[in-house]
C-alpha cells in the first residue's frame, strides 16, 4: 500500500511541475506582450499575442476534459465526468468488438505459447520453491484443519472392510500356500521354523522351570521341580531335534500333516470359507480396529511434524522437486506442449467469444459505477502530465504562427501598397 501511495505522490508532483512549466511559459508570453506594447515592437507583439491565444486556448481545451474551466459550467466542458456513462458504454463496445475478435485472439494466443512459458517458469528452482512453500504452509495445513478425523477414520474402516469382504481370502491363502507343496521350499521353511523353536526353547528354560514349579505340589519342597523341568525341556528338545532330520518319522508325520492341510485348503471350498471367515473375524476385533484408526493419527502427526521443519521439510522438498521435474519434462515434450496450448487456446477462445457481450457490459457497468469526479482526477493524474505539453506546444506554435502572419502581412504591405 505504501508503494502505491508513493507512486501517486510522485505522479502528483510531476503533474504540478508540468502545469507550472506551462503556466510559466504563458506568463513569459504575457510579459513579452507588455514589453512589445511598451516599446512598440510589432514583431514581438504579434508573437506574444498569438502565443497567449494558443496557450490560453489549449489550457481551456485540456482543463475542459476534466472539469469546468474556472468553475464556470460552460457547454461541452468537464467532458470526462459528465460523459462518463457514454465513455464506459463505448469502451465496452470497443473492447468486445475490436479486441475480442477470433482472428486477432488466435494470433495472440499462438504467439504467447502458454505451455512453453509455464514450463520455463516451473523449472526454475525459486518458483518451484515458492509454490511448494505455499502448498506446505497454506494448502496442506488448511486441508488437515478442515477435514474431520472421525470422518477419515470411518472412511478408512469402511474401505478396509469392503476391500476385505470383496477379496476371497481363502482362495488367496490357497494360492499363496501352493508353492509349499513343490520343491525344497517347504522343507527349508520347516527346518528354519524348527531351528527358531529350538533356540527359543533354550532361551526360555528358566521360564519353563518357573511354570513347572508353580504347578507342582507345595509339599514336594521343590525336590521334583528340577527333574520335571529337565524332563520336559529334554523331551521337547529331542522332539525338535528329531523333527529337524528330514528322514525322521516325526518329520515325515509333520510333512504328511502339512500336505493334507494344503490339500484341504486347495481343494475344499468349505476350508477356504472357514479361513476367509476367520480372517474377517480377526479384522473385526477391537484391537485391529483401533490399529486401523491409529493409521490416520500417525499419518497426520507425521505430516505435521515434517511441515514444522520449514525448509528442511521432506514434503516441501518433494513438492518442489516434482514441480521442477514436471516443468523440465513439459519443456522437452513437444506433443504435450502442443496439446496444452491447443486446449487453452480452444477453451479460452470459447469462453471469451461466448461471453464477449458480457465482458463489454461488465466494462461499461464498471465505468458507470465510478464516481465522475474521482475518475476525472485519476485520469488527469495518469495522463495530465503529458497533456501539459499541449499547452506548451500551443503557446510556442501559436507564437510562431503569429510571426508567420505578421510576416505575410508585412510583405503584403511592403510590396502591394
XYZ file of N, CA and C in Angstrom, residues 77-334:
774
model
N -17.912 21.285 -21.517
C -16.708 21.204 -20.671
C -16.957 20.138 -19.602
N -15.884 19.812 -18.835
C -15.946 18.692 -17.874
C -16.444 17.440 -18.592
N -15.825 17.152 -19.732
C -16.313 16.088 -20.626
C -16.263 14.710 -19.963
N -15.135 14.384 -19.309
C -14.980 13.041 -18.739
C -16.001 12.768 -17.638
N -16.150 13.633 -16.606
C -17.137 13.325 -15.567
C -18.583 13.363 -16.064
N -18.899 14.263 -17.006
C -20.299 14.359 -17.457
C -20.648 13.301 -18.505
N -19.656 12.859 -19.254
C -19.897 11.854 -20.297
C -19.388 10.465 -19.882
N -19.234 10.276 -18.571
C -18.659 9.026 -18.058
C -19.440 7.804 -18.531
N -20.756 7.840 -18.470
C -21.568 6.684 -18.859
C -21.412 6.353 -20.342
N -21.425 7.402 -21.171
C -21.248 7.176 -22.604
C -19.852 6.633 -22.908
N -18.859 7.172 -22.201
C -17.484 6.682 -22.390
C -17.385 5.208 -22.018
N -18.013 4.836 -20.889
C -17.978 3.434 -20.447
C -18.646 2.510 -21.435
N -19.800 2.947 -21.973
C -20.511 2.113 -22.932
C -19.722 1.957 -24.224
N -19.156 3.051 -24.695
C -18.350 2.994 -25.921
C -17.085 2.160 -25.715
N -16.490 2.282 -24.532
C -15.293 1.500 -24.233
C -15.614 0.007 -24.199
N -16.751 -0.342 -23.584
C -17.160 -1.745 -23.539
C -17.408 -2.301 -24.924
N -18.105 -1.536 -25.757
C -18.372 -1.975 -27.135
C -17.073 -2.095 -27.930
N -16.169 -1.150 -27.725
C -14.897 -1.166 -28.452
C -14.079 -2.407 -28.102
N -13.990 -2.702 -26.802
C -13.221 -3.872 -26.370
C -13.842 -5.156 -26.892
N -15.163 -5.287 -26.751
C -15.828 -6.528 -27.170
C -15.777 -6.734 -28.684
N -15.800 -5.654 -29.452
C -15.822 -5.792 -30.910
C -14.414 -5.843 -31.516
N -13.505 -5.033 -30.997
C -12.177 -4.930 -31.596
C -11.164 -5.902 -30.996
N -11.202 -6.088 -29.673
C -10.217 -6.955 -29.016
C -10.676 -8.408 -28.979
N -11.968 -8.624 -28.683
C -12.481 -9.990 -28.594
C -12.911 -10.466 -29.974
N -11.940 -10.530 -30.849
C -12.141 -10.943 -32.233
C -11.379 -12.253 -32.454
N -12.049 -13.259 -33.047
C -11.442 -14.594 -33.158
C -10.081 -14.556 -33.845
N -9.982 -13.892 -34.985
C -8.733 -13.893 -35.740
C -7.599 -13.257 -34.925
N -7.891 -12.116 -34.302
C -6.864 -11.429 -33.520
C -6.471 -12.233 -32.280
N -7.458 -12.825 -31.621
C -7.170 -13.613 -30.420
C -6.352 -14.855 -30.751
N -6.668 -15.522 -31.852
C -5.921 -16.723 -32.246
C -4.451 -16.394 -32.491
N -4.204 -15.277 -33.169
C -2.820 -14.873 -33.439
C -2.077 -14.612 -32.133
N -2.705 -13.889 -31.214
C -2.061 -13.548 -29.945
C -1.825 -14.785 -29.085
N -2.792 -15.687 -29.044
C -2.637 -16.904 -28.245
C -1.556 -17.806 -28.823
N -1.460 -17.872 -30.160
C -0.396 -18.661 -30.788
C 0.975 -18.063 -30.472
N 1.071 -16.753 -30.465
C 2.339 -16.094 -30.161
C 2.722 -16.275 -28.695
N 1.740 -16.324 -27.822
C 2.027 -16.377 -26.387
C 2.696 -17.686 -25.970
N 2.247 -18.825 -26.524
C 2.811 -20.144 -26.201
C 2.831 -20.360 -24.684
N 1.647 -20.504 -24.134
C 1.478 -20.617 -22.686
C 2.280 -21.777 -22.100
N 2.221 -22.941 -22.727
C 2.884 -24.133 -22.184
C 4.388 -23.936 -22.062
N 4.999 -23.315 -23.074
C 6.446 -23.084 -23.047
C 6.831 -22.136 -21.915
N 6.060 -21.051 -21.775
C 6.355 -20.093 -20.709
C 6.127 -20.716 -19.333
N 5.058 -21.519 -19.222
C 4.769 -22.178 -17.948
C 5.868 -23.171 -17.578
N 6.346 -23.945 -18.566
C 7.397 -24.927 -18.293
C 8.699 -24.235 -17.879
N 9.036 -23.123 -18.548
C 10.241 -22.370 -18.169
C 10.119 -21.846 -16.741
N 8.940 -21.353 -16.414
C 8.724 -20.771 -15.084
C 8.759 -21.849 -14.002
N 8.109 -22.985 -14.261
C 8.047 -24.059 -13.273
C 9.399 -24.736 -13.062
N 10.244 -24.762 -14.079
C 11.532 -25.451 -13.974
C 12.559 -24.651 -13.176
N 12.273 -23.392 -12.883
C 13.190 -22.577 -12.088
C 13.009 -22.892 -10.605
N 14.117 -23.127 -9.916
C 14.080 -23.566 -8.521
C 13.335 -22.579 -7.625
N 13.582 -21.302 -7.822
C 12.947 -20.298 -6.966
C 11.430 -20.357 -7.079
N 10.928 -20.484 -8.295
C 9.481 -20.547 -8.498
C 8.900 -21.844 -7.938
N 9.597 -22.956 -8.171
C 9.131 -24.243 -7.637
C 9.108 -24.214 -6.114
N 10.135 -23.605 -5.503
C 10.179 -23.490 -4.038
C 9.043 -22.631 -3.516
N 8.713 -21.567 -4.231
C 7.619 -20.690 -3.798
C 6.282 -21.432 -3.822
N 6.063 -22.211 -4.871
C 4.821 -22.990 -4.952
C 4.790 -24.043 -3.847
N 5.919 -24.735 -3.670
C 5.997 -25.765 -2.629
C 5.779 -25.151 -1.251
N 6.322 -23.964 -1.028
C 6.145 -23.287 0.252
C 4.678 -22.943 0.484
N 4.001 -22.481 -0.574
C 2.576 -22.167 -0.454
C 1.772 -23.428 -0.133
N 2.139 -24.531 -0.780
C 1.458 -25.805 -0.517
C 1.695 -26.259 0.910
N 2.968 -26.161 1.369
C 3.334 -26.649 2.701
C 2.805 -25.755 3.813
N 2.747 -24.451 3.562
C 2.357 -23.511 4.617
C 0.845 -23.295 4.659
N 0.204 -23.284 3.502
C -1.216 -22.914 3.450
C -2.143 -24.074 3.101
N -1.833 -24.769 2.004
C -2.798 -25.740 1.479
C -2.907 -26.986 2.366
N -1.752 -27.634 2.623
C -1.804 -28.886 3.406
C -2.318 -28.655 4.824
N -1.771 -27.676 5.585
C -2.337 -27.431 6.924
C -3.813 -27.067 6.870
N -4.215 -26.315 5.838
C -5.627 -25.960 5.704
C -6.496 -27.183 5.508
N -6.005 -28.121 4.691
C -6.761 -29.359 4.473
C -6.854 -30.174 5.761
N -5.733 -30.264 6.487
C -5.718 -31.037 7.737
C -6.664 -30.444 8.775
N -6.787 -29.100 8.780
C -7.691 -28.459 9.736
C -9.150 -28.589 9.310
N -9.382 -28.644 8.010
C -10.749 -28.670 7.507
C -11.406 -30.043 7.680
N -10.664 -31.086 7.332
C -11.261 -32.429 7.392
C -11.401 -32.890 8.845
N -12.433 -33.684 9.095
C -12.691 -34.202 10.435
C -12.036 -35.573 10.591
N -11.326 -35.757 11.718
C -10.640 -37.023 11.948
C -11.617 -38.197 11.973
N -12.800 -37.967 12.570
C -13.775 -39.055 12.668
C -14.222 -39.527 11.288
N -14.386 -38.558 10.366
C -14.821 -38.926 9.011
C -13.743 -39.729 8.289
N -12.481 -39.322 8.452
C -11.381 -40.043 7.796
C -11.257 -41.446 8.357
N -11.343 -41.575 9.693
C -11.219 -42.901 10.320
C -12.368 -43.801 9.890
N -13.564 -43.225 9.839
C -14.720 -44.005 9.402
C -14.548 -44.447 7.946
N -14.017 -43.539 7.131
C -13.789 -43.859 5.722
C -12.773 -44.994 5.588
N -11.684 -44.918 6.352
C -10.650 -45.966 6.291
C -11.229 -47.305 6.728
N -12.012 -47.291 7.811
C -12.604 -48.538 8.297
C -13.547 -49.153 7.268
N -14.399 -48.302 6.688
C -15.361 -48.802 5.700
C -14.632 -49.370 4.482
N -13.623 -48.621 4.003
C -12.873 -49.080 2.843
C -12.129 -50.378 3.141
N -11.533 -50.454 4.342
C -10.801 -51.663 4.742
C -11.734 -52.864 4.781
N -12.910 -52.655 5.368
C -13.875 -53.750 5.479
C -14.389 -54.176 4.112
N -14.726 -53.180 3.274
C -15.255 -53.506 1.950
C -14.214 -54.216 1.092
N -12.958 -53.783 1.188
C -11.903 -54.431 0.400
C -11.695 -55.866 0.859
N -11.709 -56.086 2.182
C -11.533 -57.452 2.693
C -12.689 -58.349 2.267
N -13.909 -57.811 2.375
C -15.081 -58.615 2.009
C -15.127 -58.872 0.506
N -14.531 -57.970 -0.262
C -14.543 -58.143 -1.708
C -13.483 -59.105 -2.206
N -12.565 -59.491 -1.318
C -11.494 -60.418 -1.710
C -11.735 -61.766 -1.027
N -11.713 -62.839 -1.801
C -11.851 -64.181 -1.236
C -10.499 -64.596 -0.661
N -10.323 -64.292 0.634
C -9.019 -64.510 1.262
C -8.648 -65.983 1.311
N -9.661 -66.838 1.404
C -9.375 -68.275 1.412
C -8.680 -68.706 0.136
N -9.148 -68.209 -1.019
C -8.515 -68.541 -2.301
C -7.096 -67.989 -2.372
N -6.919 -66.770 -1.851
C -5.582 -66.180 -1.849
C -4.622 -66.991 -0.995
N -5.114 -67.458 0.161
C -4.271 -68.287 1.031
C -3.902 -69.585 0.314
N -4.875 -70.167 -0.379
C -4.606 -71.409 -1.111
C -3.545 -71.186 -2.177
N -3.662 -70.090 -2.917
C -2.678 -69.777 -3.953
C -1.310 -69.521 -3.347
N -1.294 -68.801 -2.195
C -0.028 -68.461 -1.556
C 0.675 -69.694 -0.989
N -0.099 -70.685 -0.500
C 0.490 -71.874 0.119
C 0.851 -72.960 -0.886
N 0.342 -72.844 -2.119
C 0.588 -73.883 -3.117
C 2.073 -74.142 -3.369
N 2.944 -73.096 -3.411
C 4.380 -73.363 -3.633
C 5.008 -74.236 -2.567
N 4.379 -74.305 -1.355
C 4.955 -75.122 -0.287
C 4.892 -76.614 -0.609
N 4.052 -77.000 -1.560
C 3.955 -78.408 -1.930
C 4.991 -78.811 -2.973
N 5.752 -77.823 -3.452
C 6.680 -78.099 -4.533
C 8.113 -77.805 -4.101
N 9.035 -78.626 -4.543
C 10.454 -78.377 -4.336
C 10.871 -78.430 -2.879
N 11.969 -77.717 -2.570
C 12.560 -77.744 -1.222
C 12.101 -76.569 -0.366
N 11.203 -75.726 -0.893
C 10.786 -74.537 -0.136
C 10.126 -74.927 1.180
N 9.219 -75.924 1.122
C 8.539 -76.350 2.350
C 9.528 -76.876 3.365
N 10.458 -77.773 2.937
C 11.436 -78.349 3.862
C 12.325 -77.276 4.472
N 12.746 -76.316 3.652
C 13.621 -75.264 4.159
C 12.904 -74.399 5.193
N 11.668 -74.042 4.885
C 10.898 -73.209 5.811
C 10.628 -73.954 7.119
N 10.295 -75.233 7.015
C 10.020 -76.018 8.211
C 11.271 -76.175 9.061
N 12.408 -76.435 8.418
C 13.680 -76.550 9.155
C 14.001 -75.240 9.875
N 13.826 -74.132 9.183
C 14.084 -72.823 9.806
C 13.165 -72.582 10.997
N 11.897 -72.981 10.852
C 10.939 -72.807 11.937
C 11.342 -73.655 13.149
N 11.769 -74.878 12.895
C 12.186 -75.763 13.988
C 13.455 -75.230 14.670
N 14.361 -74.652 13.921
C 15.567 -74.039 14.485
C 15.198 -72.896 15.424
N 14.254 -72.079 14.983
C 13.809 -70.953 15.825
C 13.160 -71.471 17.108
N 12.317 -72.488 16.980
C 11.638 -73.050 18.152
C 12.645 -73.649 19.127
N 13.660 -74.335 18.599
C 14.694 -74.925 19.460
C 15.465 -73.840 20.191
N 15.781 -72.754 19.478
C 16.518 -71.640 20.106
C 15.684 -70.964 21.178
N 14.412 -70.733 20.881
C 13.528 -70.084 21.860
C 13.337 -70.984 23.079
N 13.281 -72.304 22.869
C 13.137 -73.239 23.994
C 14.333 -73.127 24.934
N 15.530 -73.053 24.360
C 16.745 -72.914 25.173
C 16.750 -71.580 25.929
N 16.344 -70.524 25.264
C 16.347 -69.189 25.878
C 15.317 -69.049 26.988
N 14.293 -69.883 26.977
C 13.210 -69.768 27.963
C 13.188 -70.939 28.948
N 14.354 -71.569 29.193
C 14.423 -72.707 30.125
C 14.029 -72.295 31.535
N 14.451 -71.085 31.960
C 14.085 -70.604 33.302
C 12.582 -70.384 33.414
N 11.968 -69.908 32.371
C 10.529 -69.700 32.390
C 9.797 -71.034 32.524
N 10.326 -72.073 31.831
C 9.730 -73.416 31.934
C 9.847 -73.913 33.372
N 10.995 -73.663 33.986
C 11.203 -74.095 35.363
C 10.196 -73.411 36.297
N 9.972 -72.102 36.093
C 9.020 -71.366 36.944
C 7.605 -71.898 36.760
N 7.235 -72.204 35.519
C 5.898 -72.736 35.272
C 5.727 -74.107 35.926
N 6.787 -74.960 35.851
C 6.726 -76.285 36.472
C 6.617 -76.158 37.985
N 7.403 -75.248 38.550
C 7.381 -75.045 39.999
C 6.018 -74.567 40.464
N 5.388 -73.692 39.680
C 4.077 -73.182 40.070
C 3.014 -74.262 39.988
N 3.305 -75.342 39.227
C 2.294 -76.387 39.026
C 2.506 -77.592 39.927
N 3.668 -77.722 40.599
C 3.943 -78.888 41.459
C 3.418 -78.641 42.858
N 3.097 -79.740 43.598
C 2.558 -79.607 44.967
C 3.568 -78.915 45.884
N 3.023 -78.128 46.849
C 3.879 -77.389 47.775
C 4.705 -78.335 48.667
N 4.108 -79.524 49.014
C 4.776 -80.433 49.930
C 6.004 -81.100 49.334
N 6.204 -80.973 48.003
C 7.398 -81.569 47.394
C 8.640 -80.756 47.684
N 8.439 -79.527 48.253
C 9.549 -78.636 48.623
C 10.528 -78.388 47.466
N 9.989 -78.444 46.258
C 10.817 -78.139 45.095
C 11.727 -79.266 44.684
N 11.635 -80.447 45.342
C 12.551 -81.531 45.026
C 12.289 -82.088 43.627
N 11.005 -82.080 43.216
C 10.672 -82.645 41.913
C 10.760 -81.627 40.792
N 10.868 -80.319 41.135
C 10.837 -79.268 40.104
C 11.938 -79.447 39.071
N 13.151 -79.643 39.572
C 14.286 -79.718 38.665
C 14.171 -80.908 37.740
N 13.767 -82.057 38.303
C 13.661 -83.270 37.490
C 12.581 -83.129 36.434
N 11.454 -82.570 36.873
C 10.349 -82.399 35.907
C 10.752 -81.422 34.812
N 11.392 -80.321 35.234
C 11.812 -79.313 34.261
C 12.774 -79.903 33.245
N 13.763 -80.628 33.736
C 14.739 -81.225 32.835
C 14.081 -82.224 31.906
N 13.089 -82.969 32.457
C 12.395 -83.947 31.638
C 11.610 -83.281 30.518
N 10.886 -82.220 30.881
C 10.085 -81.507 29.876
C 10.994 -80.882 28.828
N 12.046 -80.187 29.306
C 12.962 -79.491 28.395
C 13.649 -80.467 27.453
N 14.201 -81.553 28.027
C 14.925 -82.524 27.203
C 14.000 -83.225 26.216
N 12.748 -83.487 26.667
C 11.793 -84.143 25.792
C 11.448 -83.270 24.591
N 11.218 -81.991 24.846
C 10.895 -81.070 23.752
C 12.080 -80.892 22.804
N 13.290 -80.806 23.394
C 14.473 -80.636 22.552
C 14.694 -81.865 21.682
N 14.510 -83.063 22.266
C 14.682 -84.287 21.478
C 13.675 -84.340 20.330
N 12.430 -83.892 20.633
C 11.393 -83.902 19.605
C 11.763 -82.944 18.459
N 12.244 -81.743 18.834
C 12.599 -80.751 17.813
C 13.815 -81.205 17.014
N 14.798 -81.786 17.700
C 15.999 -82.253 17.002
C 15.668 -83.367 16.022
N 14.770 -84.255 16.441
C 14.392 -85.345 15.553
C 13.594 -84.805 14.357
N 12.753 -83.777 14.650
C 11.942 -83.208 13.582
C 12.800 -82.486 12.545
N 13.982 -82.026 12.947
C 14.873 -81.342 12.009
C 15.416 -82.297 10.954
N 15.478 -83.553 11.274
C 16.003 -84.553 10.350
C 14.934 -84.885 9.303
N 15.182 -84.588 8.045
C 14.164 -84.805 7.003
C 13.714 -86.248 6.874
N 14.552 -87.206 7.327
C 14.210 -88.614 7.139
C 13.597 -89.231 8.381
N 13.424 -88.439 9.456
C 12.902 -88.993 10.708
C 11.406 -89.252 10.601
N 10.915 -90.138 11.479
C 9.495 -90.470 11.481
C 8.647 -89.263 11.859
N 9.184 -88.486 12.840
C 8.448 -87.279 13.260
C 8.308 -86.302 12.092
N 9.415 -86.112 11.374
C 9.388 -85.166 10.255
C 8.440 -85.650 9.167
N 8.403 -86.955 8.923
C 7.505 -87.494 7.910
C 6.044 -87.276 8.290
N 5.743 -87.402 9.600
C 4.370 -87.169 10.059
C 3.991 -85.688 9.920
N 4.960 -84.823 10.241
C 4.701 -83.377 10.084
C 4.471 -83.050 8.612
N 5.301 -83.638 7.739
C 5.142 -83.407 6.304
C 3.777 -83.897 5.824
N 3.362 -85.042 6.342
C 2.073 -85.593 5.942
C 0.933 -84.673 6.393
N 1.060 -84.142 7.636
C 0.021 -83.246 8.161
C -0.065 -81.973 7.313
N 1.111 -81.412 6.978
C 1.137 -80.180 6.189
C 0.563 -80.438 4.793
N 0.918 -81.571 4.214
C 0.417 -81.907 2.884
C -1.104 -82.027 2.889
N -1.637 -82.738 3.905
C -3.092 -82.897 3.993
C -3.792 -81.552 4.194
N -3.164 -80.678 5.008
C -3.757 -79.356 5.251
C -3.782 -78.531 3.968
N -2.673 -78.566 3.232
C -2.600 -77.798 1.991
C -3.590 -78.325 0.958
N -3.774 -79.652 0.948
C -4.738 -80.241 0.021
C -6.158 -79.794 0.355
N -6.450 -79.710 1.665
C -7.781 -79.261 2.064
C -8.014 -77.797 1.669
N -6.983 -77.013 1.921
C -7.110 -75.596 1.566
C -7.285 -75.436 0.064
N -6.559 -76.254 -0.689
C -6.576 -76.142 -2.137
C -7.863 -76.671 -2.743
N -8.391 -77.752 -2.205
C -9.498 -78.448 -2.850
C -10.829 -78.314 -2.123
N -10.816 -77.864 -0.874
C -12.048 -77.805 -0.095
C -12.558 -76.362 -0.036
N -13.719 -76.147 -0.653
C -14.346 -74.817 -0.593
C -14.726 -74.490 0.844
N -15.146 -75.489 1.587
C -15.535 -75.288 2.978
C -14.343 -74.782 3.805
N -13.160 -75.380 3.572
C -11.969 -74.964 4.305
C -11.607 -73.514 3.960
N -11.703 -73.154 2.684
C -11.365 -71.784 2.281
C -12.344 -70.771 2.888
N -13.629 -71.181 2.963
C -14.625 -70.294 3.584
C -14.307 -70.093 5.063
N -13.893 -71.160 5.741
C -13.529 -71.056 7.159
C -12.337 -70.109 7.349
N -11.330 -70.257 6.477
C -10.158 -69.380 6.564
C -10.555 -67.926 6.327
N -11.419 -67.722 5.323
C -11.866 -66.362 4.997
C -12.631 -65.755 6.173
N -13.550 -66.531 6.769
C -14.330 -66.045 7.920
C -13.422 -65.762 9.111
N -12.431 -66.622 9.301
C -11.506 -66.433 10.429
C -10.745 -65.113 10.287
N -10.275 -64.835 9.056
C -9.529 -63.584 8.830
C -10.441 -62.374 8.999
N -11.686 -62.463 8.483
C -12.631 -61.352 8.611
C -12.992 -61.107 10.067
N -13.193 -62.186 10.827
C -13.492 -62.031 12.263
C -12.321 -61.399 13.001
N -11.112 -61.789 12.600
C -9.930 -61.195 13.221
C -9.844 -59.699 12.902
N -10.135 -59.353 11.645
C -10.075 -57.936 11.238
C -11.132 -57.105 11.945
N -12.216 -57.744 12.406
C -13.271 -57.007 13.083
C -13.044 -56.819 14.563
N -12.000 -57.385 15.112
C -11.730 -57.242 16.538
C -11.369 -55.799 16.886
N -11.668 -55.423 18.116
C -11.447 -54.046 18.561
C -9.983 -53.644 18.428
N -9.071 -54.567 18.750
C -7.649 -54.243 18.680
C -7.240 -53.879 17.251
N -7.774 -54.640 16.282
C -7.451 -54.362 14.883
C -8.067 -53.035 14.453
N -9.324 -52.795 14.861
C -9.982 -51.537 14.514
C -9.251 -50.340 15.120
N -8.793 -50.491 16.347
C -8.020 -49.408 16.978
C -6.726 -49.151 16.217
N -6.122 -50.222 15.743
C -4.890 -50.061 14.956
C -5.181 -49.317 13.649
N -6.291 -49.684 13.014
C -6.658 -49.015 11.764
C -6.926 -47.526 12.010
N -7.630 -47.223 13.100
C -7.886 -45.819 13.443
C -6.584 -45.064 13.690
N -5.629 -45.759 14.274
C -4.351 -45.124 14.577
C -3.523 -44.808 13.355
N -3.852 -45.449 12.221
C -3.102 -45.188 10.989
C -3.233 -43.719 10.595
N -4.469 -43.189 10.638
C -4.674 -41.781 10.267
C -3.972 -40.838 11.246
N -4.048 -41.165 12.537
C -3.375 -40.323 13.538
C -1.873 -40.278 13.280
N -1.303 -41.425 12.913
C 0.130 -41.472 12.636
C 0.467 -40.685 11.369
N -0.372 -40.834 10.357
C -0.136 -40.097 9.111
C -0.205 -38.596 9.354
N -1.245 -38.158 10.058
C -1.439 -36.730 10.332
C -0.288 -36.174 11.163
N 0.130 -36.928 12.182
C 1.242 -36.482 13.029
C 2.536 -36.397 12.227
N 2.765 -37.376 11.364
C 3.986 -37.374 10.544
C 4.010 -36.175 9.603
N 2.849 -35.877 8.995
C 2.779 -34.735 8.077
C 3.038 -33.440 8.826
N 2.370 -33.244 9.962
C 2.529 -32.010 10.742
C 3.955 -31.848 11.236
N 4.541 -32.928 11.704
C 5.920 -32.874 12.200
C 6.888 -32.509 11.088
N 6.672 -33.084 9.921
C 7.556 -32.784 8.788
C 7.419 -31.334 8.337
N 6.187 -30.832 8.280
C 5.970 -29.458 7.825
C 6.576 -28.438 8.775
N 6.695 -28.785 10.066
C 7.286 -27.881 11.048
C 8.787 -27.688 10.841
N 9.391 -28.496 9.990
C 10.830 -28.382 9.744
C 11.174 -27.244 8.785
N 10.153 -26.582 8.240
C 10.399 -25.444 7.351
C 11.068 -25.854 6.055
N 12.212 -25.223 5.764
C 12.915 -25.503 4.505
C 13.468 -26.922 4.456
N 13.596 -27.572 5.611
C 14.105 -28.949 5.656
C 12.992 -29.985 5.538
N 11.772 -29.531 5.332
C 10.636 -30.438 5.218
C 10.785 -31.340 3.995
N 10.644 -32.637 4.210
C 10.733 -33.600 3.105
C 9.578 -33.411 2.129
N 8.395 -33.103 2.668
C 7.229 -32.888 1.803
C 7.469 -31.690 0.904
N 7.953 -30.596 1.496
C 8.206 -29.376 0.725
C 9.250 -29.627 -0.358
N 10.327 -30.325 0.001
C 11.367 -30.626 -0.982
C 10.829 -31.521 -2.087
N 9.990 -32.475 -1.711
C 9.429 -33.394 -2.715
C 8.510 -32.660 -3.675
N 7.662 -31.768 -3.140
C 6.749 -30.998 -3.990
C 7.540 -30.109 -4.946
N 8.572 -29.432 -4.408
C 9.407 -28.563 -5.237
C 10.105 -29.368 -6.333
N 10.659 -30.521 -5.962
C 11.328 -31.368 -6.945
C 10.373 -31.869 -8.010
N 9.177 -32.251 -7.588
C 8.184 -32.726 -8.558
C 7.816 -31.622 -9.543
N 7.642 -30.404 -9.044
C 7.267 -29.276 -9.910
C 8.368 -29.020 -10.932
N 9.629 -29.031 -10.497
C 10.739 -28.784 -11.419
C 10.852 -29.903 -12.454
N 10.671 -31.146 -12.008
C 10.710 -32.281 -12.944
C 9.588 -32.155 -13.967
N 8.406 -31.767 -13.496
C 7.270 -31.582 -14.403
C 7.561 -30.476 -15.413
N 8.135 -29.358 -14.920
C 8.461 -28.249 -15.814
C 9.485 -28.642 -16.871
N 10.554 -29.323 -16.442
C 11.586 -29.759 -17.397
C 11.039 -30.792 -18.374
N 10.199 -31.703 -17.852
C 9.623 -32.721 -18.729
C 8.682 -32.122 -19.759
N 7.907 -31.142 -19.325
C 6.981 -30.478 -20.236
C 7.731 -29.715 -21.324
N 8.887 -29.145 -20.960
C 9.686 -28.376 -21.905
C 10.180 -29.261 -23.047
N 10.467 -30.518 -22.733
C 11.017 -31.432 -23.745
C 9.947 -32.225 -24.484
N 8.728 -32.207 -23.965
C 7.637 -32.972 -24.579
C 6.818 -32.041 -25.475
N 7.197 -31.972 -26.747
C 6.543 -31.047 -27.670
C 5.106 -31.461 -27.969
